[in-house]
GROMACS .gro file of C-alpha atoms in nm:
model
  293
    1MET     CA    1  -9.563  -3.697  -1.666
    2ALA     CA    2  -9.819  -3.564  -1.418
    3GLU     CA    3  -9.619  -3.706  -1.126
    4ARG     CA    4  -9.299  -3.540  -1.251
    5GLN     CA    5  -9.476  -3.207  -1.298
    6GLN     CA    6  -9.619  -3.233  -0.946
    7ALA     CA    7  -9.270  -3.294  -0.806
    8GLU     CA    8  -9.136  -2.990  -0.987
    9VAL     CA    9  -9.424  -2.771  -0.867
   10SER     CA   10  -9.372  -2.879  -0.506
   11GLY     CA   11  -9.004  -2.786  -0.532
   12ARG     CA   12  -8.887  -3.137  -0.456
   13PRO     CA   13  -8.601  -3.248  -0.682
   14GLY     CA   14  -8.676  -3.531  -0.920
   15THR     CA   15  -8.323  -3.673  -0.932
   16LEU     CA   16  -8.002  -3.699  -0.733
   17THR     CA   17  -7.675  -3.797  -0.901
   18VAL     CA   18  -7.445  -3.986  -0.665
   19GLY     CA   19  -7.075  -4.068  -0.708
   20LEU     CA   20  -6.887  -4.324  -0.497
   21LEU     CA   21  -6.517  -4.293  -0.413
   22GLN     CA   22  -6.397  -4.647  -0.335
   23ASN     CA   23  -6.059  -4.579  -0.176
   24ALA     CA   24  -5.787  -4.776   0.006
   25PRO     CA   25  -5.690  -4.569   0.312
   26VAL     CA   26  -5.405  -4.663   0.544
   27GLY     CA   27  -5.444  -4.648   0.921
   28GLY     CA   28  -5.331  -4.317   1.067
   29GLN     CA   29  -5.215  -4.165   0.737
   30VAL     CA   30  -5.470  -3.883   0.741
   31ASP     CA   31  -5.302  -3.641   0.499
   32ALA     CA   32  -5.222  -3.911   0.244
   33ASN     CA   33  -5.572  -4.055   0.270
   34ILE     CA   34  -5.728  -3.713   0.210
   35ASP     CA   35  -5.504  -3.662  -0.093
   36GLY     CA   36  -5.621  -3.998  -0.227
   37ILE     CA   37  -5.985  -3.903  -0.181
   38MET     CA   38  -5.926  -3.574  -0.361
   39ALA     CA   39  -5.762  -3.757  -0.652
   40LEU     CA   40  -6.057  -3.994  -0.682
   41ARG     CA   41  -6.309  -3.710  -0.663
   42SER     CA   42  -6.137  -3.540  -0.957
   43ARG     CA   43  -6.226  -3.845  -1.168
   44LEU     CA   44  -6.599  -3.808  -1.110
   45GLY     CA   45  -6.830  -3.639  -1.353
   46GLN     CA   46  -7.074  -3.371  -1.243
   47VAL     CA   47  -7.254  -3.524  -0.944
   48ASP     CA   48  -7.471  -3.385  -0.667
   49LEU     CA   49  -7.323  -3.599  -0.391
   50ALA     CA   50  -6.987  -3.778  -0.359
   51LEU     CA   51  -6.943  -4.044  -0.089
   52THR     CA   52  -6.647  -4.216   0.075
   53PRO     CA   53  -6.640  -4.542   0.276
   54GLU     CA   54  -6.637  -4.587   0.653
   55LEU     CA   55  -6.326  -4.434   0.816
   56ALA     CA   56  -6.200  -4.327   0.472
   57VAL     CA   57  -5.993  -4.044   0.620
   58ASN     CA   58  -5.829  -4.236   0.904
   59GLY     CA   59  -5.815  -4.594   0.784
   60TYR     CA   60  -5.922  -4.889   0.992
   61GLY     CA   61  -5.611  -5.021   1.161
   62PHE     CA   62  -5.741  -5.301   1.388
   63GLY     CA   63  -5.538  -5.146   1.668
   64PRO     CA   64  -5.559  -4.879   1.939
   65ALA     CA   65  -5.785  -4.596   1.824
   66ALA     CA   66  -5.514  -4.337   1.892
   67TYR     CA   67  -5.315  -4.497   1.611
   68LEU     CA   68  -5.579  -4.372   1.368
   69ALA     CA   69  -5.507  -4.005   1.456
   70PRO     CA   70  -5.872  -3.901   1.521
   71LEU     CA   71  -5.980  -3.550   1.424
   72THR     CA   72  -6.279  -3.325   1.470
   73GLY     CA   73  -6.541  -3.258   1.206
   74ASP     CA   74  -6.422  -2.898   1.168
   75ASP     CA   75  -6.054  -2.991   1.119
   76ALA     CA   76  -5.898  -2.765   0.855
   77ARG     CA   77  -5.758  -3.067   0.670
   78LEU     CA   78  -6.111  -3.167   0.573
   79GLU     CA   79  -6.192  -2.831   0.416
   80PRO     CA   80  -6.054  -2.913   0.067
   81LEU     CA   81  -6.300  -3.202   0.052
   82LEU     CA   82  -6.587  -2.971   0.141
   83THR     CA   83  -6.526  -2.699  -0.118
   84GLY     CA   84  -6.693  -2.677  -0.455
   85PRO     CA   85  -7.046  -2.746  -0.577
   86THR     CA   86  -7.059  -3.114  -0.480
   87ALA     CA   87  -7.209  -3.230  -0.150
   88MET     CA   88  -6.978  -3.474   0.030
   89GLY     CA   89  -7.000  -3.771   0.261
   90ILE     CA   90  -6.682  -3.840   0.458
   91GLY     CA   91  -6.606  -4.127   0.695
   92PHE     CA   92  -6.363  -4.042   0.975
   93ALA     CA   93  -6.262  -4.115   1.335
   94GLU     CA   94  -6.400  -3.825   1.538
   95ALA     CA   95  -6.200  -3.716   1.843
   96THR     CA   96  -6.389  -3.693   2.172
   97ALA     CA   97  -6.308  -3.571   2.523
   98THR     CA   98  -6.217  -3.928   2.616
   99ASP     CA   99  -5.949  -4.159   2.480
  100ARG     CA  100  -6.206  -4.331   2.260
  101PRO     CA  101  -6.314  -4.159   1.935
  102ARG     CA  102  -6.644  -4.213   1.759
  103ASN     CA  103  -6.679  -4.381   1.422
  104ALA     CA  104  -6.836  -4.087   1.239
  105TYR     CA  105  -6.975  -3.995   0.899
  106LEU     CA  106  -7.003  -3.633   0.792
  107LEU     CA  107  -7.253  -3.520   0.528
  108ALA     CA  108  -7.188  -3.165   0.412
  109ASP     CA  109  -7.394  -2.964   0.164
  110ALA     CA  110  -7.385  -2.590   0.100
  111GLY     CA  111  -7.251  -2.504   0.443
  112ASN     CA  112  -7.479  -2.743   0.631
  113ARG     CA  113  -7.303  -3.028   0.809
  114PHE     CA  114  -7.457  -3.338   0.963
  115VAL     CA  115  -7.270  -3.610   1.154
  116GLN     CA  116  -7.389  -3.964   1.214
  117HIS     CA  117  -7.209  -4.185   1.467
  118LYS     CA  118  -7.194  -4.563   1.443
  119ILE     CA  119  -7.451  -4.698   1.687
  120HIS     CA  120  -7.327  -5.058   1.697
  121PRO     CA  121  -6.946  -5.083   1.710
  122VAL     CA  122  -6.869  -5.449   1.637
  123SER     CA  123  -6.827  -5.629   1.968
  124TYR     CA  124  -6.644  -5.946   1.861
  125PRO     CA  125  -6.304  -6.044   1.710
  126PRO     CA  126  -6.123  -5.951   1.501
  127TRP     CA  127  -6.285  -5.606   1.507
  128ASN     CA  128  -6.357  -5.547   1.878
  129GLU     CA  129  -6.461  -5.192   1.793
  130HIS     CA  130  -6.645  -5.157   2.123
  131LEU     CA  131  -6.305  -5.145   2.296
  132GLY     CA  132  -6.174  -4.856   2.088
  133PHE     CA  133  -6.479  -4.653   1.984
  134GLU     CA  134  -6.762  -4.484   2.172
  135ALA     CA  135  -7.103  -4.591   2.047
  136GLY     CA  136  -7.341  -4.337   1.900
  137ASN     CA  137  -7.694  -4.317   2.042
  138VAL     CA  138  -7.881  -4.097   1.793
  139LEU     CA  139  -8.011  -4.196   1.451
  140GLY     CA  140  -8.005  -3.882   1.239
  141ALA     CA  141  -8.110  -3.765   0.895
  142ALA     CA  142  -7.988  -3.509   0.645
  143GLU     CA  143  -8.155  -3.330   0.359
  144ILE     CA  144  -7.914  -3.330   0.065
  145ARG     CA  145  -8.024  -3.124  -0.236
  146GLY     CA  146  -8.381  -3.157  -0.110
  147VAL     CA  147  -8.360  -3.536  -0.082
  148GLN     CA  148  -8.407  -3.713   0.253
  149CYS     CA  149  -8.096  -3.920   0.330
  150ALA     CA  150  -7.996  -4.131   0.628
  151THR     CA  151  -7.651  -4.273   0.701
  152VAL     CA  152  -7.636  -4.627   0.838
  153ILE     CA  153  -7.275  -4.720   0.914
  154CYS     CA  154  -7.167  -5.079   0.841
  155ASN     CA  155  -7.266  -5.300   1.138
  156ASP     CA  156  -7.574  -5.086   1.200
  157MET     CA  157  -7.721  -5.247   0.884
  158TRP     CA  158  -7.685  -5.587   1.053
  159HIS     CA  159  -7.940  -5.462   1.308
  160PRO     CA  160  -8.250  -5.432   1.086
  161VAL     CA  161  -8.436  -5.196   1.317
  162ILE     CA  162  -8.193  -4.915   1.229
  163PRO     CA  163  -8.258  -4.891   0.852
  164TRP     CA  164  -8.628  -4.959   0.921
  165LEU     CA  165  -8.645  -4.661   1.157
  166ALA     CA  166  -8.465  -4.445   0.901
  167ALA     CA  167  -8.715  -4.536   0.629
  168GLN     CA  168  -9.009  -4.485   0.865
  169ALA     CA  169  -8.882  -4.134   0.934
  170GLY     CA  170  -8.883  -4.052   0.562
  171ALA     CA  171  -8.538  -4.147   0.433
  172GLU     CA  172  -8.546  -4.192   0.055
  173VAL     CA  173  -8.177  -4.279   0.023
  174LEU     CA  174  -7.984  -4.503   0.262
  175ILE     CA  175  -7.613  -4.419   0.261
  176ILE     CA  176  -7.420  -4.723   0.386
  177PRO     CA  177  -7.045  -4.662   0.434
  178VAL     CA  178  -6.861  -4.980   0.534
  179ALA     CA  179  -6.517  -5.134   0.587
  180SER     CA  180  -6.580  -5.501   0.516
  181ILE     CA  181  -6.291  -5.747   0.504
  182GLU     CA  182  -6.254  -6.068   0.310
  183GLY     CA  183  -6.164  -6.274   0.617
  184ASP     CA  184  -6.183  -6.654   0.600
  185ALA     CA  185  -6.527  -6.665   0.437
  186VAL     CA  186  -6.549  -6.381   0.187
  187ASP     CA  187  -6.821  -6.555  -0.017
  188HIS     CA  188  -7.042  -6.579   0.290
  189VAL     CA  189  -6.978  -6.215   0.382
  190GLN     CA  190  -7.062  -6.095   0.032
  191ARG     CA  191  -7.378  -6.310   0.014
  192THR     CA  192  -7.490  -6.173   0.349
  193TRP     CA  193  -7.432  -5.815   0.240
  194LYS     CA  194  -7.625  -5.879  -0.082
  195ALA     CA  195  -7.922  -6.011   0.118
  196ILE     CA  196  -7.910  -5.713   0.355
  197LEU     CA  197  -7.895  -5.459   0.074
  198ASP     CA  198  -8.163  -5.626  -0.139
  199HIS     CA  199  -8.394  -5.642   0.164
  200ALA     CA  200  -8.345  -5.272   0.239
  201ALA     CA  201  -8.404  -5.163  -0.120
  202LEU     CA  202  -8.713  -5.375  -0.180
  203LEU     CA  203  -8.895  -5.373   0.154
  204LEU     CA  204  -8.798  -5.025   0.270
  205GLN     CA  205  -8.854  -4.882  -0.079
  206CYS     CA  206  -8.527  -4.688  -0.075
  207TYR     CA  207  -8.231  -4.623  -0.295
  208VAL     CA  208  -7.943  -4.807  -0.131
  209VAL     CA  209  -7.591  -4.667  -0.168
  210PHE     CA  210  -7.331  -4.914  -0.040
  211ILE     CA  211  -6.974  -4.779  -0.031
  212ASN     CA  212  -6.707  -5.023   0.086
  213ARG     CA  213  -6.333  -4.958   0.096
  214CYS     CA  214  -6.068  -5.169  -0.072
  215GLY     CA  215  -5.695  -5.240  -0.031
  216THR     CA  216  -5.517  -5.376   0.275
  217ASP     CA  217  -5.473  -5.233   0.623
  218ALA     CA  218  -5.304  -5.396   0.923
  219GLY     CA  219  -5.291  -5.726   0.736
  220ALA     CA  220  -5.661  -5.732   0.645
  221THR     CA  221  -5.790  -5.723   0.287
  222PHE     CA  222  -6.104  -5.525   0.207
  223TRP     CA  223  -6.313  -5.644  -0.088
  224GLY     CA  224  -6.469  -5.325  -0.227
  225GLY     CA  225  -6.778  -5.412  -0.430
  226SER     CA  226  -6.943  -5.074  -0.377
  227ARG     CA  227  -7.278  -5.048  -0.550
  228ILE     CA  228  -7.596  -4.847  -0.594
  229LEU     CA  229  -7.933  -5.024  -0.589
  230GLY     CA  230  -8.272  -4.901  -0.697
  231PRO     CA  231  -8.591  -4.960  -0.493
  232ASP     CA  232  -8.670  -5.253  -0.725
  233GLY     CA  233  -8.344  -5.421  -0.623
  234ALA     CA  234  -8.176  -5.352  -0.958
  235THR     CA  235  -7.805  -5.270  -0.951
  236LEU     CA  236  -7.751  -4.929  -1.110
  237ALA     CA  237  -7.371  -4.929  -1.076
  238GLU     CA  238  -7.113  -5.160  -0.916
  239ALA     CA  239  -6.737  -5.147  -0.849
  240GLY     CA  240  -6.473  -5.416  -0.844
  241ASN     CA  241  -6.211  -5.468  -0.573
  242SER     CA  242  -5.969  -5.182  -0.647
  243GLU     CA  243  -5.968  -4.804  -0.609
  244THR     CA  244  -6.225  -4.659  -0.845
  245THR     CA  245  -6.527  -4.435  -0.886
  246ILE     CA  246  -6.881  -4.518  -0.992
  247GLU     CA  247  -7.189  -4.302  -1.027
  248ALA     CA  248  -7.561  -4.322  -1.095
  249THR     CA  249  -7.861  -4.093  -1.110
  250LEU     CA  250  -8.140  -4.172  -0.865
  251ASP     CA  251  -8.495  -4.112  -0.990
  252LEU     CA  252  -8.673  -3.976  -0.682
  253THR     CA  253  -8.994  -3.907  -0.871
  254ALA     CA  254  -9.024  -4.276  -0.955
  255LEU     CA  255  -8.945  -4.370  -0.594
  256ARG     CA  256  -9.216  -4.142  -0.457
  257ALA     CA  257  -9.464  -4.279  -0.709
  258LEU     CA  258  -9.377  -4.633  -0.598
  259ARG     CA  259  -9.432  -4.547  -0.232
  260ALA     CA  260  -9.768  -4.389  -0.316
  261ARG     CA  261  -9.874  -4.685  -0.532
  262THR     CA  262  -9.758  -4.956  -0.288
  263PRO     CA  263  -9.752  -4.793   0.058
  264LEU     CA  264  -9.555  -5.057   0.250
  265LEU     CA  265  -9.412  -4.803   0.492
  266ALA     CA  266  -9.750  -4.640   0.555
  267GLU     CA  267  -9.905  -4.976   0.647
  268VAL     CA  268  -9.691  -5.018   0.957
  269ARG     CA  269  -9.888  -5.079   1.279
  270THR     CA  270  -9.702  -4.833   1.499
  271ASP     CA  271  -9.936  -4.911   1.789
  272VAL     CA  272  -9.818  -5.272   1.788
  273VAL     CA  273  -9.455  -5.169   1.750
  274LEU     CA  274  -9.470  -4.916   2.034
  275ASP     CA  275  -9.645  -5.162   2.262
  276ALA     CA  276  -9.376  -5.422   2.197
  277LEU     CA  277  -9.101  -5.168   2.259
  278SER     CA  278  -9.261  -5.061   2.584
  279ARG     CA  279  -9.237  -5.422   2.701
  280VAL     CA  280  -8.869  -5.471   2.618
  281GLY     CA  281  -8.741  -5.113   2.661
  282LEU     CA  282  -8.590  -4.884   2.400
  283PRO     CA  283  -8.233  -4.776   2.484
  284LEU     CA  284  -8.183  -4.607   2.147
  285ARG     CA  285  -8.287  -4.242   2.137
  286VAL     CA  286  -8.428  -4.187   1.789
  287GLU     CA  287  -8.407  -3.830   1.663
  288MET     CA  288  -8.437  -3.789   1.288
  289GLU     CA  289  -8.289  -3.442   1.304
  290ALA     CA  290  -7.914  -3.483   1.288
  291PRO     CA  291  -7.685  -3.271   1.506
  292HIS     CA  292  -7.485  -3.013   1.316
  293VAL     CA  293  -7.109  -2.996   1.354
   0.00000   0.00000   0.00000
């Protein structure tokens, strides 16, 4: 009770209700994909933050990036998704000055907009994203309803330093939009994702919000399985393999109490880490203040 009262006095919110929109976009069908997202959002209850998967607006495609019809973060077609009282997270292909877009994720709340770009486009078949997408080079953060959130897009979670840096910089919620296919070894892929997500929740002491797409695109089948994990590794909500919505309320007061009681993140020997990085070099520019659109 004292911890909750302290949170209220400090002005920090004690909860954040999150809704996931597990959709099945089709490559290049921007208008239809947006309509589908709007339809799913109408099925949610009253939530603080609604989230879509990676490239939810443009689809995946497995082809030339131009096929996906990239758009800018201020494109008028996105505005219907950004109206109303709910903060939104939207995955899209962001047009650039070159012929290669960026794999982007927009978080928008009360007029504030933050964009995270995928830092590690997948560099091997069948994805070969590095051929069609420019890589991001900034790890950003966003404050949503007073809660510190960081977006880690799909393959960036397979590079453990990225979520670790986000947690070290204060992220309480890791938003993980993905487009994961079944492929030839779906059981292995799903087991690997489970290990990655459990590790992040337990050792980084974060809420983990994993939002995968479903359906088929360019012959590939996406397995869905979106879920929300608590910092104890418990699954708060989980989806199947079809278009659907799920939601859960995150108890930030309990999370902050856990971090104070068991300060894993505070124990980090940054002197050792920085020394090691100075020996191998650090090409990633880490700025936990996300660029606004």
